[in-house]
Coordinates of C-alpha atoms in Angstrom, one line a residue:
Chain A
M1 CA 7.8 36.5 -48.1
S2 CA 8.4 33.4 -46.0
H3 CA 9.3 35.5 -43.0
V4 CA 5.9 37.0 -43.2
A5 CA 4.2 33.7 -43.7
D6 CA 6.1 32.4 -40.7
A7 CA 5.2 35.4 -38.5
E8 CA 3.1 35.1 -35.5
I9 CA -0.7 35.6 -35.9
V10 CA -3.7 35.7 -33.6
G11 CA -6.6 33.3 -34.2
I12 CA -10.0 33.8 -32.4
N13 CA -12.7 31.1 -32.3
W14 CA -15.5 33.4 -31.3
G15 CA -18.7 31.4 -31.0
S16 CA -22.2 31.9 -29.5
S17 CA -21.1 30.9 -26.0
N18 CA -17.3 31.2 -25.9
F19 CA -14.3 33.3 -26.8
R20 CA -11.1 31.4 -27.4
A21 CA -8.0 33.2 -28.7
W22 CA -4.5 31.9 -29.4
R23 CA -1.3 33.6 -30.2
I24 CA 0.0 31.3 -32.9
A25 CA 3.6 30.7 -33.9
G26 CA 4.7 30.2 -37.5
D27 CA 4.8 26.5 -37.0
G28 CA 1.2 26.5 -35.9
S29 CA 1.8 25.9 -32.2
A30 CA 0.0 28.0 -29.5
L31 CA 2.3 30.5 -27.7
D32 CA -0.5 31.7 -25.4
E33 CA -4.2 31.3 -25.0
I34 CA -7.2 33.4 -23.8
V35 CA -10.4 31.5 -22.9
A36 CA -13.5 33.4 -21.7
A37 CA -17.2 32.8 -21.5
K38 CA -17.7 35.8 -23.8
G39 CA -19.7 34.3 -26.6
V40 CA -21.4 36.8 -29.0
A41 CA -24.8 35.6 -28.0
G42 CA -24.5 37.4 -24.6
L43 CA -22.4 40.4 -25.7
S44 CA -23.1 44.0 -26.7
R45 CA -20.9 45.6 -29.3
E46 CA -19.2 47.5 -26.5
A47 CA -18.4 44.2 -24.7
M48 CA -17.0 42.8 -28.0
A49 CA -14.8 45.8 -28.3
E50 CA -13.7 45.4 -24.7
A51 CA -12.8 41.8 -25.2
M52 CA -10.6 42.8 -28.2
A53 CA -9.0 45.6 -26.1
A54 CA -8.1 43.1 -23.4
L55 CA -6.5 40.8 -26.0
A56 CA -4.5 43.7 -27.4
A57 CA -3.4 44.7 -23.9
R58 CA -2.1 41.2 -23.2
W59 CA -0.5 40.8 -26.6
P60 CA 0.7 44.3 -27.5
D61 CA 3.0 43.1 -30.3
H62 CA 0.4 40.8 -31.9
G63 CA 0.4 40.1 -35.6
P64 CA -2.6 39.9 -37.9
I65 CA -5.8 38.8 -36.2
Y66 CA -8.3 36.4 -37.7
A67 CA -11.6 35.5 -36.1
S68 CA -14.1 32.8 -37.1
G69 CA -17.5 31.6 -35.8
M70 CA -20.6 33.5 -34.8
I71 CA -18.7 36.8 -34.6
G72 CA -19.3 36.8 -38.4
S73 CA -23.1 36.2 -38.1
N74 CA -26.0 38.5 -37.8
I75 CA -25.7 38.3 -34.0
G76 CA -21.9 39.0 -34.2
W77 CA -19.8 42.1 -35.0
A78 CA -20.4 42.1 -38.8
E79 CA -22.0 39.6 -41.1
A80 CA -19.5 37.8 -43.3
P81 CA -21.6 36.3 -46.1
Y82 CA -21.2 32.5 -46.5
A83 CA -18.7 31.3 -49.1
I84 CA -20.3 28.8 -51.4
A85 CA -19.0 25.2 -51.3
P86 CA -16.7 23.8 -52.5
A87 CA -14.5 26.3 -50.8
G88 CA -10.7 26.1 -50.1
M89 CA -8.4 28.2 -48.1
A90 CA -7.9 30.7 -50.9
D91 CA -11.7 31.2 -51.2
L92 CA -12.1 31.7 -47.5
A93 CA -9.1 34.1 -47.3
R94 CA -10.5 36.1 -50.2
A95 CA -14.0 36.2 -48.7
A96 CA -12.8 37.2 -45.2
I97 CA -14.1 40.6 -44.3
P98 CA -11.8 43.3 -42.7
V99 CA -13.3 45.1 -39.8
E100 CA -12.2 47.1 -36.7
I101 CA -13.4 45.7 -33.4
G102 CA -12.7 48.6 -31.1
D103 CA -9.2 49.6 -32.1
S104 CA -8.2 46.2 -33.4
P105 CA -8.1 45.3 -37.1
V106 CA -9.6 41.8 -37.5
R107 CA -10.3 39.7 -40.5
I108 CA -13.5 37.7 -40.0
V109 CA -13.5 34.4 -41.8
P110 CA -16.8 33.5 -43.5
G111 CA -18.8 30.4 -42.9
I112 CA -19.7 28.1 -45.8
A113 CA -23.1 27.3 -47.4
C114 CA -23.7 24.2 -49.6
R115 CA -26.6 22.6 -51.4
R116 CA -26.5 18.8 -51.1
G117 CA -26.9 16.7 -54.2
F118 CA -28.4 13.9 -52.1
D119 CA -31.5 15.8 -51.1
D120 CA -31.2 19.2 -52.9
A121 CA -31.3 20.9 -49.5
P122 CA -29.2 23.8 -48.2
D123 CA -26.9 23.4 -45.3
I124 CA -24.6 25.9 -43.4
L125 CA -21.6 26.0 -41.2
R126 CA -19.7 28.8 -39.5
G127 CA -16.5 28.3 -37.4
E128 CA -16.0 24.7 -38.5
E129 CA -14.4 25.9 -41.8
T130 CA -11.3 26.8 -39.9
E131 CA -10.9 23.4 -38.2
L132 CA -11.5 21.7 -41.6
L133 CA -8.7 23.8 -43.2
G134 CA -6.5 22.7 -40.4
L135 CA -7.4 19.1 -40.8
M136 CA -6.5 19.4 -44.5
E137 CA -3.0 20.6 -43.4
L138 CA -2.6 17.7 -41.0
A139 CA -4.0 15.0 -43.3
P140 CA -4.3 16.1 -46.9
G141 CA -6.6 14.0 -49.0
D142 CA -10.2 13.6 -49.8
G143 CA -13.0 11.9 -47.9
V144 CA -15.5 12.5 -45.2
A145 CA -14.7 14.0 -41.8
A146 CA -17.0 14.5 -38.8
L147 CA -17.0 17.3 -36.2
P148 CA -19.0 15.8 -33.3
G149 CA -20.8 18.4 -31.2
T150 CA -24.2 19.9 -30.3
H151 CA -24.7 20.2 -34.1
T152 CA -22.5 17.6 -35.6
K153 CA -21.1 18.3 -39.1
W154 CA -20.3 15.5 -41.6
V155 CA -18.2 17.0 -44.3
R156 CA -16.8 15.8 -47.7
R157 CA -13.4 17.1 -48.6
E158 CA -12.7 17.2 -52.3
G159 CA -9.5 18.3 -54.0
G160 CA -8.3 20.2 -51.0
R161 CA -11.5 22.1 -50.6
I162 CA -14.6 21.8 -48.3
G163 CA -17.4 20.3 -50.3
E164 CA -20.9 19.3 -49.4
F165 CA -21.8 18.7 -45.8
L166 CA -24.6 17.5 -43.5
T167 CA -25.5 18.8 -40.1
A168 CA -27.4 16.7 -37.6
M169 CA -28.7 18.4 -34.4
S170 CA -28.7 15.2 -32.4
G171 CA -26.5 16.7 -29.6
E172 CA -29.1 19.4 -29.0
I173 CA -32.0 16.8 -29.2
F174 CA -30.2 14.7 -26.6
D175 CA -29.7 17.6 -24.3
R176 CA -33.2 19.1 -24.6
L177 CA -35.1 15.8 -24.4
T178 CA -33.1 14.3 -21.5
G179 CA -32.9 17.6 -19.6
Q180 CA -36.6 17.6 -18.8
G181 CA -39.8 15.8 -19.8
L182 CA -40.5 12.2 -20.5
L183 CA -37.0 11.0 -21.1
A184 CA -35.5 12.9 -18.2
S185 CA -37.5 10.6 -16.0
I186 CA -35.6 7.5 -17.2
V187 CA -32.1 8.9 -17.6
E188 CA -29.5 8.5 -14.9
G189 CA -25.9 9.3 -15.5
E190 CA -23.8 9.9 -18.7
A191 CA -23.8 8.0 -21.9
A192 CA -21.0 5.5 -22.3
D193 CA -19.9 2.9 -24.8
G194 CA -21.2 -0.5 -24.1
P195 CA -24.0 -3.0 -25.1
A196 CA -26.8 -0.5 -24.6
F197 CA -25.1 2.2 -26.6
R198 CA -24.3 -0.2 -29.4
E199 CA -27.9 -1.5 -29.5
G200 CA -29.0 2.1 -29.8
V201 CA -26.6 2.7 -32.6
A202 CA -27.8 -0.4 -34.5
R203 CA -31.5 0.6 -34.0
G204 CA -30.9 4.2 -34.9
R205 CA -29.0 3.2 -38.0
A206 CA -31.4 0.5 -39.2
G207 CA -34.0 3.1 -40.0
G208 CA -36.9 0.8 -39.4
L209 CA -38.5 3.7 -37.4
G210 CA -37.8 7.4 -37.1
L211 CA -36.3 9.0 -34.1
S212 CA -39.6 10.2 -32.7
S213 CA -40.8 6.6 -32.3
L214 CA -37.4 5.2 -31.3
L215 CA -37.0 7.8 -28.6
F216 CA -40.3 7.0 -27.0
G217 CA -39.3 3.4 -27.3
A218 CA -36.5 4.0 -24.9
R219 CA -39.0 4.8 -22.2
A220 CA -41.2 1.9 -23.1
R221 CA -38.1 -0.4 -22.7
V222 CA -37.3 1.0 -19.2
I223 CA -40.9 0.7 -18.1
R224 CA -41.0 -2.9 -19.4
D225 CA -37.8 -3.8 -17.7
E226 CA -35.9 -4.4 -21.0
L227 CA -33.5 -1.5 -20.4
A228 CA -31.8 -0.5 -17.1
R229 CA -32.2 3.2 -16.1
A230 CA -28.5 3.3 -15.8
D231 CA -28.2 2.4 -19.5
A232 CA -30.9 4.7 -20.8
A233 CA -28.6 7.7 -21.6
S234 CA -26.3 5.4 -23.5
Y235 CA -29.1 3.8 -25.5
I236 CA -30.6 7.2 -26.3
R237 CA -27.3 8.7 -27.4
G238 CA -26.8 5.5 -29.5
L239 CA -30.1 6.0 -31.2
L240 CA -29.3 9.5 -32.1
I241 CA -25.7 8.8 -33.3
G242 CA -26.8 5.7 -35.2
S243 CA -29.5 7.7 -37.0
E244 CA -26.9 10.3 -37.9
I245 CA -24.5 7.7 -39.2
A246 CA -27.3 6.4 -41.5
D247 CA -27.8 9.9 -42.8
A248 CA -24.1 10.5 -43.4
L249 CA -23.8 7.2 -45.2
A250 CA -26.8 8.1 -47.4
A251 CA -25.4 11.5 -48.3
F252 CA -21.8 10.4 -48.6
P253 CA -21.7 6.7 -49.6
E254 CA -17.9 6.7 -49.9
M255 CA -17.7 7.2 -46.2
G256 CA -17.8 3.5 -45.5
E257 CA -14.5 2.9 -47.3
A258 CA -12.0 5.2 -45.7
V259 CA -10.8 6.3 -42.3
V260 CA -13.0 9.1 -41.0
P261 CA -11.2 11.9 -39.1
L262 CA -13.2 13.0 -36.1
I263 CA -12.4 16.6 -35.1
G264 CA -13.3 17.2 -31.5
N265 CA -12.6 16.8 -27.9
G266 CA -13.1 14.2 -25.2
P267 CA -15.9 11.9 -24.5
L268 CA -18.3 12.8 -27.3
S269 CA -15.8 12.2 -30.0
R270 CA -14.9 8.8 -28.4
L271 CA -18.6 7.9 -28.5
Y272 CA -18.7 8.7 -32.3
A273 CA -15.5 6.6 -32.7
A274 CA -17.2 3.7 -30.9
A275 CA -20.4 4.0 -32.9
L276 CA -18.6 4.2 -36.3
G277 CA -16.3 1.3 -35.2
S278 CA -19.3 -0.8 -34.4
V279 CA -20.6 -0.5 -38.0
G280 CA -17.1 -1.2 -39.4
I281 CA -15.9 2.3 -40.1
E282 CA -12.4 3.2 -38.9
T283 CA -11.8 6.7 -37.3
E284 CA -8.9 8.9 -36.3
L285 CA -9.3 11.5 -33.6
V286 CA -8.0 15.0 -34.3
E287 CA -7.8 17.5 -31.5
S288 CA -10.1 20.4 -32.3
R289 CA -7.7 23.0 -31.0
R290 CA -4.8 21.7 -33.1
A291 CA -7.0 21.8 -36.2
C292 CA -8.2 25.3 -35.4
L293 CA -4.7 26.7 -35.0
L294 CA -3.5 25.2 -38.3
G295 CA -6.6 26.4 -40.0
F296 CA -5.9 30.0 -39.0
R297 CA -2.3 29.6 -40.2
A298 CA -3.6 28.3 -43.6
I299 CA -5.9 31.2 -44.0
H300 CA -3.2 33.7 -43.1
R301 CA -0.8 32.1 -45.7
A302 CA -3.5 32.2 -48.3
S303 CA -4.2 35.9 -47.5
L304 CA -0.6 36.7 -48.3
G305 CA -0.7 34.9 -51.6
Chain B
M1 CA -79.3 -6.4 -14.9
S2 CA -80.0 -3.8 -17.6
H3 CA -81.1 -1.3 -15.0
V4 CA -77.6 -1.6 -13.5
A5 CA -75.8 -1.4 -16.8
D6 CA -77.8 1.7 -17.5
A7 CA -77.1 3.3 -14.2
E8 CA -75.0 6.4 -13.8
I9 CA -71.3 6.0 -13.3
V10 CA -68.4 8.3 -12.7
G11 CA -65.4 8.3 -15.0
I12 CA -62.1 10.1 -14.2
N13 CA -59.4 10.7 -16.7
W14 CA -56.6 11.4 -14.2
G15 CA -53.3 12.2 -16.0
S16 CA -50.0 13.7 -15.1
S17 CA -51.2 17.3 -15.5
N18 CA -55.0 17.2 -15.3
F19 CA -58.0 15.7 -13.5
R20 CA -61.1 15.5 -15.5
A21 CA -64.2 13.7 -14.1
W22 CA -67.6 13.2 -15.6
R23 CA -70.9 12.0 -14.2
I24 CA -72.0 9.7 -17.0
A25 CA -75.6 8.8 -17.9
G26 CA -76.6 5.3 -19.0
D27 CA -76.6 6.6 -22.6
G28 CA -73.0 7.7 -22.3
S29 CA -73.7 11.5 -22.1
A30 CA -72.1 13.7 -19.5
L31 CA -74.5 15.0 -16.8
D32 CA -71.8 17.0 -15.1
E33 CA -68.1 17.6 -15.3
I34 CA -65.2 18.5 -13.0
V35 CA -62.0 19.8 -14.5
A36 CA -59.0 20.8 -12.4
A37 CA -55.2 21.2 -12.8
K38 CA -54.7 18.4 -10.3
G39 CA -52.6 15.9 -12.3
V40 CA -50.9 13.2 -10.3
A41 CA -47.4 14.5 -11.2
G42 CA -47.9 17.4 -8.7
L43 CA -50.1 15.7 -6.0
S44 CA -49.3 14.1 -2.7
R45 CA -51.5 11.1 -1.7
E46 CA -53.3 13.4 0.7
A47 CA -54.1 15.8 -2.2
M48 CA -55.4 12.9 -4.3
A49 CA -57.7 11.9 -1.5
E50 CA -58.9 15.5 -1.2
A51 CA -59.7 15.6 -4.9
M52 CA -61.8 12.5 -4.5
A53 CA -63.5 13.9 -1.4
A54 CA -64.4 17.1 -3.4
L55 CA -65.9 14.8 -6.1
A56 CA -67.9 12.9 -3.6
A57 CA -69.2 16.1 -2.0
R58 CA -70.4 17.4 -5.3
W59 CA -71.9 14.1 -6.4
P60 CA -73.1 12.5 -3.1
D61 CA -75.3 9.9 -4.9
H62 CA -72.6 8.9 -7.4
G63 CA -72.5 5.4 -8.9
P64 CA -69.4 3.2 -9.5
I65 CA -66.2 5.2 -10.1
Y66 CA -63.7 4.3 -12.7
A67 CA -60.4 6.1 -13.2
S68 CA -57.8 5.8 -16.0
G69 CA -54.4 7.4 -16.8
M70 CA -51.4 8.1 -14.7
I71 CA -53.4 7.6 -11.5
G72 CA -52.6 3.9 -12.2
S73 CA -48.9 4.4 -12.6
N74 CA -46.0 4.3 -10.2
I75 CA -46.4 8.1 -9.6
G76 CA -50.2 7.7 -9.1
W77 CA -52.3 6.2 -6.3
A78 CA -51.6 2.5 -7.0
E79 CA -49.9 0.7 -9.8
A80 CA -52.3 -1.1 -12.1
P81 CA -50.1 -3.5 -14.1
Y82 CA -50.4 -3.2 -17.9
A83 CA -52.8 -5.5 -19.6
I84 CA -51.1 -7.3 -22.5
A85 CA -52.3 -6.5 -26.1
P86 CA -54.5 -7.6 -27.7
A87 CA -56.9 -6.4 -24.9
G88 CA -60.6 -5.7 -25.1
M89 CA -63.1 -4.3 -22.7
A90 CA -63.5 -7.6 -20.8
D91 CA -59.8 -7.8 -20.4
L92 CA -59.5 -4.3 -19.1
A93 CA -62.5 -4.6 -16.8
R94 CA -61.0 -7.8 -15.3
A95 CA -57.6 -6.2 -14.9
A96 CA -58.9 -3.0 -13.2
I97 CA -57.8 -2.8 -9.6
P98 CA -60.2 -1.8 -6.8
V99 CA -58.8 0.8 -4.4
E100 CA -60.0 3.3 -1.9
I101 CA -58.8 6.8 -2.6
G102 CA -59.7 8.6 0.7
D103 CA -63.1 7.2 1.4
S104 CA -64.1 6.6 -2.2
P105 CA -64.0 3.2 -3.9
V106 CA -62.4 3.5 -7.3
R107 CA -61.6 1.0 -10.0
I108 CA -58.4 1.9 -11.7
V109 CA -58.3 0.9 -15.3
P110 CA -54.9 -0.5 -16.4
G111 CA -52.9 0.7 -19.3
I112 CA -51.8 -1.7 -22.1
A113 CA -48.4 -3.0 -23.1
C114 CA -47.6 -4.5 -26.5
R115 CA -44.7 -5.9 -28.4
R116 CA -44.7 -4.9 -32.0
G117 CA -44.2 -7.5 -34.7
F118 CA -42.7 -4.9 -37.0
D119 CA -39.6 -4.2 -34.9
D120 CA -39.9 -6.6 -31.9
A121 CA -40.0 -3.6 -29.6
P122 CA -42.2 -2.9 -26.6
D123 CA -44.6 0.0 -26.4
I124 CA -47.0 1.2 -23.7
L125 CA -50.1 3.4 -23.3
R126 CA -52.1 4.4 -20.2
G127 CA -55.3 6.4 -20.4
E128 CA -55.7 6.1 -24.1
E129 CA -57.2 2.5 -23.7
T130 CA -60.5 4.1 -22.5
E131 CA -60.8 6.4 -25.5
L132 CA -60.1 3.5 -27.7
L133 CA -62.8 1.4 -26.2
G134 CA -65.2 4.3 -26.7
L135 CA -64.1 4.6 -30.3
M136 CA -65.0 0.9 -30.8
E137 CA -68.5 1.6 -29.5
L138 CA -68.8 4.6 -31.8
A139 CA -67.3 2.9 -34.8
P140 CA -66.9 -0.9 -34.5
G141 CA -64.6 -2.5 -36.9
D142 CA -60.9 -3.1 -37.3
G143 CA -58.1 -0.8 -38.6
V144 CA -55.7 1.8 -37.4
A145 CA -56.7 4.8 -35.3
A146 CA -54.5 7.7 -34.2
L147 CA -54.6 9.8 -31.0
P148 CA -52.7 13.0 -31.8
G149 CA -51.0 14.6 -28.8
T150 CA -47.7 15.2 -27.1
H151 CA -47.0 11.5 -27.5
T152 CA -49.2 10.5 -30.4
K153 CA -50.4 6.9 -30.4
W154 CA -51.1 4.9 -33.6
V155 CA -53.2 1.9 -32.7
R156 CA -54.4 -1.2 -34.6
R157 CA -57.9 -2.4 -33.6
E158 CA -58.5 -6.1 -34.3
G159 CA -61.6 -8.1 -33.5
G160 CA -62.9 -5.5 -31.1
R161 CA -59.7 -5.4 -29.1
I162 CA -56.8 -3.1 -28.9
G163 CA -53.8 -4.7 -30.7
E164 CA -50.3 -3.5 -31.4
F165 CA -49.6 0.2 -31.3
L166 CA -46.8 2.7 -31.9
T167 CA -46.0 5.9 -30.0
A168 CA -44.2 8.8 -31.5
M169 CA -43.1 11.7 -29.2
S170 CA -43.1 14.2 -32.0
G171 CA -45.3 16.6 -30.0
E172 CA -42.8 16.8 -27.2
I173 CA -39.9 17.1 -29.7
F174 CA -41.7 20.0 -31.3
D175 CA -42.4 21.7 -28.0
R176 CA -38.9 21.3 -26.6
L177 CA -36.9 22.1 -29.7
T178 CA -38.9 25.2 -30.6
G179 CA -39.3 26.4 -27.0
Q180 CA -35.6 27.3 -26.8
G181 CA -32.4 26.7 -28.6
L182 CA -31.5 26.7 -32.3
L183 CA -35.0 26.3 -33.7
A184 CA -36.6 28.8 -31.3
S185 CA -34.6 31.4 -33.1
I186 CA -36.4 30.7 -36.4
V187 CA -39.9 30.0 -35.2
E188 CA -42.6 32.7 -35.2
G189 CA -46.2 31.8 -34.6
E190 CA -48.2 28.6 -34.7
A191 CA -48.1 25.7 -37.1
A192 CA -50.8 25.7 -39.7
D193 CA -51.8 23.8 -42.8
G194 CA -50.4 25.2 -46.0
P195 CA -47.6 24.7 -48.5
A196 CA -44.8 24.8 -45.9
F197 CA -46.5 22.3 -43.7
R198 CA -47.1 20.0 -46.6
E199 CA -43.6 20.2 -47.8
G200 CA -42.5 19.3 -44.3
V201 CA -44.8 16.3 -44.3
A202 CA -43.5 15.2 -47.6
R203 CA -39.8 15.5 -46.5
G204 CA -40.5 13.9 -43.2
R205 CA -42.3 11.0 -44.8
A206 CA -39.8 10.5 -47.6
G207 CA -37.2 9.2 -45.1
G208 CA -34.2 10.4 -47.1
L209 CA -32.8 11.8 -43.9
G210 CA -33.6 11.3 -40.3
L211 CA -35.2 13.9 -38.1
S212 CA -32.0 15.1 -36.6
S213 CA -30.7 16.3 -40.0
L214 CA -34.1 17.4 -41.3
L215 CA -34.7 19.6 -38.2
F216 CA -31.4 21.4 -38.6
G217 CA -32.2 21.8 -42.3
A218 CA -35.2 23.9 -41.3
R219 CA -32.8 26.5 -39.9
A220 CA -30.5 26.3 -42.9
R221 CA -33.5 27.0 -45.1
V222 CA -34.4 30.1 -43.1
I223 CA -30.9 31.4 -43.1
R224 CA -30.6 30.7 -46.9
D225 CA -33.9 32.5 -47.5
E226 CA -35.6 29.4 -48.7
L227 CA -38.2 29.3 -45.9
A228 CA -39.9 32.2 -44.3
R229 CA -39.7 32.5 -40.5
A230 CA -43.5 32.8 -40.4
D231 CA -43.6 29.3 -42.1
A232 CA -40.9 27.6 -40.0
A233 CA -43.3 26.3 -37.3
S234 CA -45.5 24.8 -39.9
Y235 CA -42.5 23.2 -41.8
I236 CA -41.1 21.7 -38.6
R237 CA -44.4 20.3 -37.5
G238 CA -44.8 18.9 -40.9
L239 CA -41.4 17.2 -40.8
L240 CA -42.3 15.6 -37.4
I241 CA -45.8 14.5 -38.5
G242 CA -44.6 13.3 -41.8
S243 CA -41.9 11.1 -40.2
E244 CA -44.6 9.7 -37.8
I245 CA -46.8 8.8 -40.7
A246 CA -43.9 7.0 -42.4
D247 CA -43.5 5.0 -39.1
A248 CA -47.1 4.2 -38.8
L249 CA -47.4 3.0 -42.4
A250 CA -44.3 0.9 -41.9
A251 CA -45.7 -0.7 -38.7
F252 CA -49.3 -0.9 -40.0
P253 CA -49.3 -1.2 -43.8
E254 CA -53.1 -1.6 -43.9
M255 CA -53.5 2.0 -42.7
G256 CA -53.2 3.3 -46.2
E257 CA -56.4 1.5 -47.3
A258 CA -59.0 2.6 -44.8
V259 CA -60.4 5.7 -43.1
V260 CA -58.3 6.5 -40.0
P261 CA -60.2 7.8 -37.0
L262 CA -58.3 10.6 -35.2
I263 CA -59.3 10.8 -31.5
G264 CA -58.4 14.3 -30.3
N265 CA -59.3 17.9 -30.0
G266 CA -58.8 21.0 -32.0
P267 CA -56.0 22.2 -34.1
L268 CA -53.5 19.4 -33.6
S269 CA -55.9 16.8 -34.9
R270 CA -56.7 19.0 -37.8
L271 CA -53.0 19.1 -38.7
Y272 CA -52.9 15.3 -38.6
A273 CA -56.0 15.2 -40.8
A274 CA -54.3 17.6 -43.3
A275 CA -51.1 15.6 -43.2
L276 CA -52.8 12.3 -43.8
G277 CA -55.0 13.8 -46.4
S278 CA -51.9 15.1 -48.3
V279 CA -50.7 11.5 -48.6
G280 CA -54.0 10.2 -49.7
I281 CA -55.3 8.8 -46.4
E282 CA -58.8 9.7 -45.4
T283 CA -59.6 10.5 -41.7
E284 CA -62.5 11.0 -39.4
L285 CA -62.3 13.3 -36.3
V286 CA -63.6 11.8 -33.1
E287 CA -64.0 14.0 -30.1
S288 CA -61.7 12.8 -27.3
R289 CA -64.2 13.5 -24.5
R290 CA -67.0 11.6 -26.3
A291 CA -64.7 8.6 -26.8
C292 CA -63.6 8.7 -23.2
L293 CA -67.2 8.7 -21.8
L294 CA -68.2 5.8 -23.9
G295 CA -65.1 3.9 -23.0
F296 CA -65.9 4.2 -19.3
R297 CA -69.4 3.0 -20.0
A298 CA -68.0 0.0 -21.9
I299 CA -65.7 -0.9 -19.0
H300 CA -68.6 -0.6 -16.6
R301 CA -70.8 -2.9 -18.6
A302 CA -68.0 -5.4 -19.0
S303 CA -67.4 -5.3 -15.2
L304 CA -71.0 -6.3 -14.6
G305 CA -70.7 -9.3 -17.0

C-alpha cells in the first residue's frame, strides 16, 4: 500500500476569491502549481467545471484530487457538512464528499464546527482544517496555533485532532474601517511593528475599553497630536490584534505557556509574531502553502486507511 | 439687556453631511428652518459663502448667527480650537470665534476636548456641545447623558458644565460591516428590539470576548442555525450597543444609578433606550433639535454676559 500512499495527488485550495492547485509528490513537495483568481464567489457551476477541465488538461496523468475551502460551502459546488470538533485526519477523510466537477472526480474536504466551552458559542472554519492537519505533520503535539488573515483563527490542537477554535474578524474590520470613513481620514501607509503598534497591542489587550471606543480613540489621538498620522495604521492594527490576543488567552489560557505556530504568509503573520512577542508569547512561523500541501497528503493517507 | 437676550437669533448645525439652520425665538422655539444636504465635507469655500448668502436672503432681518459642528474644523470655514473640558456655556461663548462667511458675521462655537481619567486617553466632540448645553437648560443637574448616532457620545455633566466623555463608533462599525463583506451576507432587514437584540446586548456587555470575535460569532450562529437571518441585524446591533454600555459604565460608574437622557431622534435612540432598560438603567428621550435650539440660545445669552 505504501506505493499508493506515496503516489502523487492533487490538492486544491478553492476559496471565495482564489483557486490554488498543486500537484503534490509523495514527500509533500509541490511538483507544479496553478494559481488563478477563480474563487467560487464569482463563478458559475460551468466556470467551476471549466477550471477543473483546465487542470485535467495540464495534468492529464493526475492522481486523486482533493479540494478544500468554500468549494464545499453553499456557494460552492456541493455542500460538505461541517465535521464536529474535535476532528482529526481520519474524521475529515471519512467526511469528505466525493463529487464530479465537470469530468473530474474530486473529494471535497469538509470544514469543522465547534462549540467553545469558554462562552458556549458556535464557531466554524472551512479550508483552514487542511493547513492545520499539515501543521500537525510538521510539528506534532498539542497547543494553540493561529492562522492570521482577514478572519484569523486561533485553534487548539488536542491529541492529534483539531479541537475548539476562535475566529476574530479583525482583519476585515481593519480593512473596512480604514478603507473609508472616519478612520480612513487619519490613516497613511501600512501597519508596521514599532512603538505605535505595540502601544495599540497593549491597549487592545488591556480590555479597559471595547474596540468601538478604542478605534474612535485613534482618531482623537491624531486630532490631539498624540499620534502621528504615519503611525495611525500601526496603532489601529495593534488595537485589533491586541484585542484578539486577549480573546485567545481568555478562551485558551494554556496559550501563554507554549510556542504558538503562526500559519500564514508575509507581513501580517510577522505583525502577529511581534504582537505576541510583546506580551511574552513565543511564536514560530509556518508557511501556509507548506502546511496546506502536507494537509492534503495527510487526508489522502487517511482516505487509504 | 433682557430685550437683547430675548431677541431672535440664528443657529446653524453645520456638519460634515448636512446644513440645518433655525431662526430661533427668544423662548427657544423655531420660527423657521432651512435644511440642505450642504455639509462641509462636500463644499468649497465659495459654496459655504453661497449657503450663507441664501440664508441671509431668506431671513434679511436676522439676528446674531451662531454655527456649530464641522464648520469649525480643519475641513470647515475656520478652525475653532477645542475648548478643554470641563466647559460650560460661558467657556464656549468665550471661545467662539467670530468670522465672516461671505458677507455674514458668524460666531463659530468650538468643540470640546477631554482627557478621561479612566484610561488617560483623549477624546473629542464637535457639534454635540450645543445639544448638551440645551439639555442642561431642559434638565439641569449632573449625571451621564448619551447622544446615540454614528459615533455615539456618552457625556458626564458636572456642575452645569460638560465634563469627561467617551465616543464609541459602533454606528459606523455596524454600517460598514453590514453594508458589505462577511456580515452583509447574513443580514436581512433592520435592527429591532426583541430577544435577539437583547441577547446581543447581554453578550456585548458581558465582555467575555471582544467585538472582533463576537461579530464573527454572529455569522457562525446563522450558519449553525442558532440565529435566524431575520434576527441577525438586531443581534449585531445589540452586540455593539452592549459593548458600548459596558464601556460607558466602566468610564462613568455613576451612570447605573440615575436616569440617562438620550439626545437623539427616532429608532436608534429607542434601541439605546431598550438596551439600557434591559440592563436596568432608566432613560429619558430628548429630541435632538429641541436641545440644539436651546443650546444656541444659551450660548447667545452667555455671549451677552
